[in-house]
Amino acid sequence: MKNYFDVLFAFSFCISFGQNGNFVDKIEVSYLKGNALPHTEDMYHLINGHPNGVMINFLKKTDGSKEWHKAYKYPDFGGYFLYQNFRSSSLGENYSVGALYNFYFLNRNLQFKLGQGIALSTNPYDKVENSKNKAFGSRIIANTNVGLSFDSQNLFKNIGFHAGILFTHYSNGRVKSPNSGINTYLLNIGLNYNLDENFVRKVDTTFEKKNYKSPIRYNFVLRTGINENPIVGSGQFPFYHIGFYADKRINRKSSLQLGTELFLTKSIEEYITYYSVAYPEEGISRNTDYKRVGVFVGHELIINRISLEAQIGYYVYQPFKKDIPIYDRVGMKYYFSDNFFGGFTIKTHLFLAEALEFGIGYRI
């Protein structure tokens, strides 16, 4: 019952706040409750109850003034605040902020939510005081949210209702170990309030159908950052992931990719040295090459200057085989111009993150 009143209080506060500004058209407030999804054996002891929380979204409606508004059936975009209590003394609570999109289908009755941000963990791993928390090795972590809900925009005057499911993911991308990360699936139920009673979508009568297919383009990208190998306390080292790929835009929203990349991950070099000494029976030489070469295919979902990128690859050269040979990458890309782009991605081996990558690239 206390959580129910918390949601009502937050909803009332946000309505009062939003009515004083014109940068927000709609506010959503949701109560969340569900379960964690342990994906490694050392996660089961951390799950003691049903995680719950509150999510508040501050949204701007698209009005049709730009081409991408109509192309994506007038989505909402904005920022979010997410509070999540894992009902675990080891995991504690997380507070997250970030950016999100709401996409609509089935006459705007089905809402697909996609959000990405950063979170503050109240109880990360500590060798002395919280050694059980293998999920979060640092206080600042990344947060990803994906949701699907039934949405009624105007159930009563300006008040709407939504209900569905929300998946949340937390990980620091192994910037610091340990970093098993954690996933939860949560019932998402709440209210939304439309602040702009006079909102009208514009119809672009001058719009001309355009052929977005284009010749093959070639991309060079450097992704870098720091990470730590799975051994806690082994130290953080820089990595350099150098890629070359071709992309082919096939329509307004999609571009396909095919490429190769070289991974220079210095923390793996340290991991090889550790492994050769700690496990001599494995027969791994400390001179084993730490470098890896991968080939990958990918898809880019083009929104405007922002696009969402997903890739899956295979190591064709991997002398040190402690990771599976298949890797994947998801993230966001921003085009500064037709030729230059930057991005933020997370590289994983299935559910186990290896690196948070900050990239810069050139496209010809």
Coordinates of C-alpha atoms in Angstrom, one line a residue:
M1 CA 0.0 0.0 0.0
K2 CA 2.9 2.4 0.8
N3 CA 4.2 1.9 -2.8
Y4 CA 0.8 2.7 -4.2
F5 CA 0.7 6.0 -2.4
D6 CA 4.3 6.7 -3.5
V7 CA 3.1 6.4 -7.1
L8 CA 0.1 8.7 -6.6
F9 CA 2.4 11.3 -4.9
A10 CA 4.9 11.2 -7.7
F11 CA 2.1 11.5 -10.3
S12 CA 0.7 14.6 -8.6
F13 CA 4.1 16.2 -8.3
C14 CA 4.9 15.6 -11.9
I15 CA 1.6 17.1 -13.2
S16 CA 2.2 20.2 -11.1
F17 CA 5.8 20.5 -12.4
G18 CA 4.9 19.9 -16.1
Q19 CA 2.0 22.4 -16.2
N20 CA 4.5 25.2 -15.7
G21 CA 6.6 24.5 -18.7
N22 CA 6.0 23.8 -22.4
F23 CA 8.9 21.5 -22.9
V24 CA 6.8 18.5 -21.8
D25 CA 3.6 17.4 -23.5
K26 CA 2.9 14.3 -21.5
I27 CA 3.9 12.6 -18.3
E28 CA 3.8 8.9 -17.6
V29 CA 4.0 7.4 -14.1
S30 CA 4.2 3.6 -13.6
Y31 CA 4.4 1.2 -10.7
L32 CA 6.6 -1.8 -11.4
K33 CA 6.7 -5.2 -9.7
G34 CA 8.1 -8.5 -11.0
N35 CA 11.1 -10.9 -10.8
A36 CA 14.8 -11.0 -11.5
L37 CA 16.3 -13.2 -14.2
P38 CA 19.4 -14.8 -12.8
H39 CA 21.6 -15.8 -15.8
T40 CA 24.6 -17.3 -13.9
E41 CA 24.8 -19.7 -11.0
D42 CA 26.4 -17.1 -8.7
M43 CA 23.2 -14.9 -9.0
Y44 CA 20.7 -17.1 -7.4
H45 CA 21.6 -16.4 -3.8
L46 CA 21.1 -12.6 -4.5
I47 CA 17.4 -13.0 -5.3
N48 CA 15.4 -12.9 -2.1
G49 CA 12.1 -11.3 -3.2
H50 CA 10.1 -9.6 -6.0
P51 CA 11.8 -6.3 -7.2
N52 CA 9.6 -3.3 -7.5
G53 CA 9.9 0.4 -8.3
V54 CA 8.5 3.5 -9.9
M55 CA 9.2 4.9 -13.4
I56 CA 8.4 8.5 -14.4
N57 CA 8.7 9.6 -18.0
F58 CA 8.7 13.2 -19.3
L59 CA 7.7 13.1 -22.9
K60 CA 7.5 15.4 -26.0
K61 CA 5.0 14.4 -28.7
T62 CA 6.0 14.5 -32.3
D63 CA 3.7 16.8 -34.3
G64 CA 4.7 15.9 -37.9
S65 CA 6.9 19.0 -38.5
K66 CA 9.8 16.7 -39.4
E67 CA 9.9 13.8 -41.9
W68 CA 10.9 11.1 -39.3
H69 CA 7.8 11.9 -37.2
K70 CA 5.4 10.5 -39.8
A71 CA 7.9 7.7 -40.9
Y72 CA 7.7 6.3 -37.3
K73 CA 4.0 7.0 -36.8
Y74 CA 4.5 9.9 -34.5
P75 CA 6.5 8.5 -31.6
D76 CA 7.1 10.3 -28.2
F77 CA 10.6 11.0 -27.0
G78 CA 12.0 12.4 -23.8
G79 CA 13.6 11.5 -20.5
Y80 CA 13.0 9.1 -17.7
F81 CA 13.6 8.6 -14.0
L82 CA 13.6 5.0 -12.7
Y83 CA 13.7 3.8 -9.1
Q84 CA 14.1 0.1 -8.6
N85 CA 14.3 -1.9 -5.3
F86 CA 15.7 -5.4 -5.8
R87 CA 14.4 -6.6 -2.4
S88 CA 17.9 -7.9 -1.7
S89 CA 20.3 -6.6 1.0
S90 CA 23.2 -7.4 -1.3
L91 CA 21.8 -5.7 -4.4
G92 CA 20.2 -2.7 -2.7
E93 CA 18.4 -0.1 -4.9
N94 CA 19.1 1.6 -8.2
Y95 CA 18.3 5.1 -9.3
S96 CA 18.4 5.7 -13.1
V97 CA 18.0 8.6 -15.5
G98 CA 18.1 8.5 -19.3
A99 CA 16.5 9.1 -22.7
L100 CA 13.7 7.1 -24.2
Y101 CA 11.4 6.7 -27.2
N102 CA 7.8 5.5 -27.2
F103 CA 6.7 3.9 -30.6
Y104 CA 3.1 3.1 -31.3
F105 CA 1.3 0.4 -33.2
L106 CA -2.3 -0.9 -33.7
N107 CA -4.0 2.5 -33.9
R108 CA -1.7 3.8 -31.1
N109 CA -3.1 1.2 -28.6
L110 CA 0.2 -0.8 -28.5
Q111 CA 3.2 1.0 -27.1
F112 CA 6.8 -0.1 -27.5
K113 CA 9.2 1.6 -25.1
L114 CA 13.0 1.8 -25.6
G115 CA 15.2 3.6 -23.0
Q116 CA 18.9 3.9 -22.3
G117 CA 20.6 5.7 -19.4
I118 CA 22.9 5.5 -16.4
A119 CA 22.1 4.3 -12.9
L120 CA 23.4 4.8 -9.4
S121 CA 23.7 1.7 -7.3
T122 CA 23.3 2.1 -3.5
N123 CA 25.1 -1.1 -2.7
P124 CA 27.8 -2.1 -5.2
Y125 CA 30.4 -4.8 -4.7
D126 CA 32.8 -4.3 -1.9
K127 CA 35.5 -6.8 -0.9
V128 CA 34.9 -6.3 2.8
E129 CA 31.3 -5.1 3.3
N130 CA 29.4 -6.5 0.3
S131 CA 31.4 -9.4 -1.3
K132 CA 28.2 -11.2 -2.3
N133 CA 27.1 -8.6 -4.9
K134 CA 28.7 -10.0 -8.1
A135 CA 26.2 -8.1 -10.3
F136 CA 27.5 -4.5 -9.9
G137 CA 31.3 -3.9 -9.6
S138 CA 30.9 -0.2 -9.6
R139 CA 28.5 2.4 -8.2
I140 CA 27.8 4.0 -11.7
I141 CA 26.3 1.5 -14.2
A142 CA 24.5 1.5 -17.5
N143 CA 20.7 0.9 -17.6
T144 CA 18.6 -0.3 -20.6
N145 CA 14.8 -0.7 -20.6
V146 CA 12.5 -2.3 -23.1
G147 CA 8.7 -2.4 -22.6
L148 CA 5.5 -3.4 -24.4
S149 CA 2.2 -2.0 -23.1
F150 CA -1.5 -1.5 -23.9
D151 CA -1.9 2.3 -23.9
S152 CA -5.1 4.4 -23.7
Q153 CA -4.1 8.0 -24.2
N154 CA -7.4 9.7 -23.1
L155 CA -9.3 7.4 -20.8
F156 CA -10.9 10.3 -18.9
K157 CA -10.3 13.8 -20.2
N158 CA -6.5 14.3 -20.1
I159 CA -5.8 11.2 -18.1
G160 CA -4.8 7.9 -19.8
F161 CA -3.9 4.4 -18.6
H162 CA -1.2 1.9 -19.6
A163 CA -0.4 -1.7 -18.6
G164 CA 2.2 -4.2 -19.8
I165 CA 5.6 -5.5 -19.1
L166 CA 9.0 -3.8 -18.8
F167 CA 12.4 -5.5 -19.0
T168 CA 15.3 -3.8 -17.3
H169 CA 19.0 -4.5 -17.6
Y170 CA 21.9 -3.1 -15.4
S171 CA 25.6 -3.6 -16.1
N172 CA 28.8 -1.6 -16.0
G173 CA 30.1 -3.3 -19.2
R174 CA 33.0 -4.8 -17.1
V175 CA 34.5 -1.4 -16.7
K176 CA 35.3 -2.8 -13.3
S177 CA 34.8 -6.4 -12.0
P178 CA 32.8 -8.2 -10.9
N179 CA 30.0 -7.5 -13.4
S180 CA 27.5 -10.3 -13.9
G181 CA 24.8 -7.6 -14.4
I182 CA 21.2 -8.3 -13.6
N183 CA 17.9 -8.4 -15.6
T184 CA 14.4 -8.1 -14.4
Y185 CA 10.9 -8.4 -15.9
L186 CA 8.3 -6.3 -14.3
L187 CA 4.5 -5.7 -14.5
N188 CA 4.2 -2.1 -15.7
I189 CA 0.9 -0.4 -14.7
G190 CA 0.2 3.3 -14.4
L191 CA -1.3 6.6 -15.6
N192 CA -0.3 9.2 -18.1
Y193 CA -1.4 12.9 -18.1
N194 CA -1.6 15.0 -21.3
L195 CA -0.5 18.5 -20.5
D196 CA -1.3 20.1 -23.9
E197 CA -5.0 20.1 -24.5
N198 CA -4.6 21.9 -27.9
F199 CA -2.0 19.6 -29.4
V200 CA -2.5 19.2 -33.1
R201 CA -0.4 17.1 -35.5
K202 CA 0.6 18.8 -38.7
V203 CA 0.0 17.1 -42.1
D204 CA 2.8 17.7 -44.5
T205 CA 1.0 18.1 -47.9
T206 CA 4.3 18.8 -49.7
F207 CA 5.7 15.4 -48.8
E208 CA 7.1 13.5 -51.8
K209 CA 7.8 9.8 -51.7
K210 CA 11.6 9.3 -51.7
N211 CA 13.8 6.3 -52.7
Y212 CA 16.2 5.8 -49.8
K213 CA 18.1 3.0 -51.4
S214 CA 21.7 4.0 -51.8
P215 CA 25.0 2.5 -53.1
I216 CA 27.3 0.6 -50.7
R217 CA 29.2 2.8 -48.3
Y218 CA 32.4 2.0 -46.4
N219 CA 33.0 2.8 -42.8
F220 CA 36.1 3.0 -40.5
V221 CA 35.4 3.1 -36.8
L222 CA 37.6 3.2 -33.7
R223 CA 35.9 2.1 -30.4
T224 CA 37.7 2.6 -27.1
G225 CA 37.4 2.7 -23.4
I226 CA 38.7 0.9 -20.3
N227 CA 37.7 -2.5 -18.8
E228 CA 38.9 -5.1 -16.4
N229 CA 39.2 -8.9 -16.9
P230 CA 36.9 -11.2 -14.8
I231 CA 39.5 -11.4 -12.0
V232 CA 38.4 -8.9 -9.3
G233 CA 41.2 -6.4 -8.6
S234 CA 43.3 -7.2 -11.7
G235 CA 43.2 -3.6 -12.8
Q236 CA 41.6 -1.5 -15.5
F237 CA 43.3 -1.3 -18.9
P238 CA 42.4 0.5 -22.2
F239 CA 41.1 -1.3 -25.2
Y240 CA 41.1 -0.4 -28.9
H241 CA 38.6 -2.0 -31.2
I242 CA 39.3 -1.1 -34.8
G243 CA 36.6 -1.9 -37.4
F244 CA 36.0 -1.7 -41.1
Y245 CA 32.6 -2.5 -42.7
A246 CA 30.4 -1.9 -45.6
D247 CA 26.8 -0.8 -45.3
K248 CA 23.9 -0.9 -47.7
R249 CA 20.8 1.2 -47.1
I250 CA 17.8 -0.8 -48.3
N251 CA 14.8 1.5 -47.3
R252 CA 13.9 4.5 -45.1
K253 CA 14.5 2.8 -41.8
S254 CA 17.1 0.0 -42.4
S255 CA 20.7 -0.4 -43.4
L256 CA 22.6 -3.7 -43.5
Q257 CA 26.2 -4.2 -42.5
L258 CA 29.0 -6.6 -43.2
G259 CA 32.5 -6.2 -41.8
T260 CA 35.6 -7.2 -39.8
E261 CA 37.4 -5.8 -36.8
L262 CA 40.6 -6.2 -34.8
F263 CA 40.3 -6.3 -31.0
L264 CA 43.2 -5.0 -28.9
T265 CA 41.9 -5.6 -25.4
K266 CA 44.8 -5.1 -23.0
S267 CA 42.9 -6.6 -20.0
I268 CA 42.9 -9.9 -21.8
E269 CA 46.7 -9.8 -22.0
E270 CA 46.8 -9.4 -18.2
Y271 CA 44.2 -12.3 -17.9
I272 CA 46.4 -14.6 -19.9
T273 CA 49.4 -13.9 -17.6
Y274 CA 47.2 -14.6 -14.6
Y275 CA 45.8 -17.8 -16.1
S276 CA 49.1 -19.2 -17.1
V277 CA 50.4 -18.9 -13.5
A278 CA 47.2 -19.8 -11.6
Y279 CA 46.2 -22.8 -13.7
P280 CA 49.3 -24.4 -15.1
E281 CA 47.4 -27.6 -15.8
E282 CA 45.5 -25.8 -18.5
G283 CA 48.7 -25.6 -20.5
I284 CA 48.2 -21.9 -21.5
S285 CA 51.4 -20.1 -22.3
R286 CA 51.8 -16.5 -21.0
N287 CA 53.0 -15.7 -24.5
T288 CA 49.6 -16.5 -26.0
D289 CA 48.4 -13.8 -28.3
Y290 CA 45.7 -11.6 -26.7
K291 CA 44.6 -10.1 -30.0
R292 CA 41.3 -11.3 -31.7
V293 CA 39.9 -10.8 -35.1
G294 CA 36.1 -11.0 -35.8
V295 CA 33.7 -10.9 -38.7
F296 CA 30.2 -9.6 -38.2
V297 CA 26.8 -8.8 -39.8
G298 CA 24.7 -6.0 -38.5
H299 CA 21.5 -3.9 -38.8
E300 CA 21.1 -0.2 -38.3
L301 CA 17.6 1.3 -37.6
I302 CA 17.7 4.8 -38.9
I303 CA 15.5 7.3 -37.0
N304 CA 16.9 10.8 -37.9
R305 CA 20.5 11.7 -37.0
I306 CA 20.2 9.1 -34.4
S307 CA 20.2 5.4 -35.3
L308 CA 20.1 2.2 -33.3
E309 CA 22.8 -0.4 -34.1
A310 CA 22.9 -4.2 -33.5
Q311 CA 25.6 -6.6 -34.6
I312 CA 26.5 -10.2 -34.2
G313 CA 30.0 -11.5 -34.9
Y314 CA 32.3 -14.5 -34.8
Y315 CA 36.0 -14.6 -33.9
V316 CA 38.0 -16.1 -36.8
Y317 CA 41.2 -15.6 -34.8
Q318 CA 41.1 -16.1 -31.0
P319 CA 44.1 -17.9 -29.5
F320 CA 42.9 -17.4 -25.9
K321 CA 39.5 -19.1 -25.8
K322 CA 38.1 -18.3 -22.4
D323 CA 35.2 -16.5 -24.1
I324 CA 32.8 -18.1 -26.5
P325 CA 33.6 -17.4 -30.1
I326 CA 30.3 -15.5 -30.7
Y327 CA 29.9 -11.9 -29.7
D328 CA 27.2 -9.3 -30.1
R329 CA 27.0 -5.5 -29.8
V330 CA 24.1 -3.1 -29.4
G331 CA 24.1 0.7 -29.1
M332 CA 23.3 4.1 -30.4
K333 CA 24.9 6.1 -33.2
Y334 CA 24.8 9.8 -33.9
Y335 CA 25.6 11.3 -37.3
F336 CA 27.4 14.7 -37.1
S337 CA 27.4 14.8 -40.9
D338 CA 27.0 12.5 -43.8
N339 CA 30.6 11.3 -43.3
F340 CA 31.3 11.6 -39.5
F341 CA 29.6 9.7 -36.7
G342 CA 30.0 8.9 -33.1
G343 CA 28.4 6.2 -30.9
F344 CA 28.0 4.4 -27.7
T345 CA 27.8 0.6 -27.7
I346 CA 28.0 -2.4 -25.3
K347 CA 29.8 -5.5 -26.5
T348 CA 28.9 -8.8 -24.9
H349 CA 29.2 -12.6 -25.1
L350 CA 25.5 -13.4 -24.8
F351 CA 24.6 -12.1 -21.3
L352 CA 28.1 -11.4 -20.2
A353 CA 29.3 -7.9 -21.0
E354 CA 32.9 -7.3 -22.0
A355 CA 33.1 -3.6 -22.8
L356 CA 31.3 -0.2 -22.9
E357 CA 32.6 1.3 -26.1
F358 CA 32.8 4.9 -27.1
G359 CA 33.3 5.2 -30.9
I360 CA 34.1 7.6 -33.6
G361 CA 33.9 6.8 -37.3
Y362 CA 34.3 8.0 -40.9
R363 CA 32.0 6.9 -43.7
I364 CA 32.8 7.2 -47.4

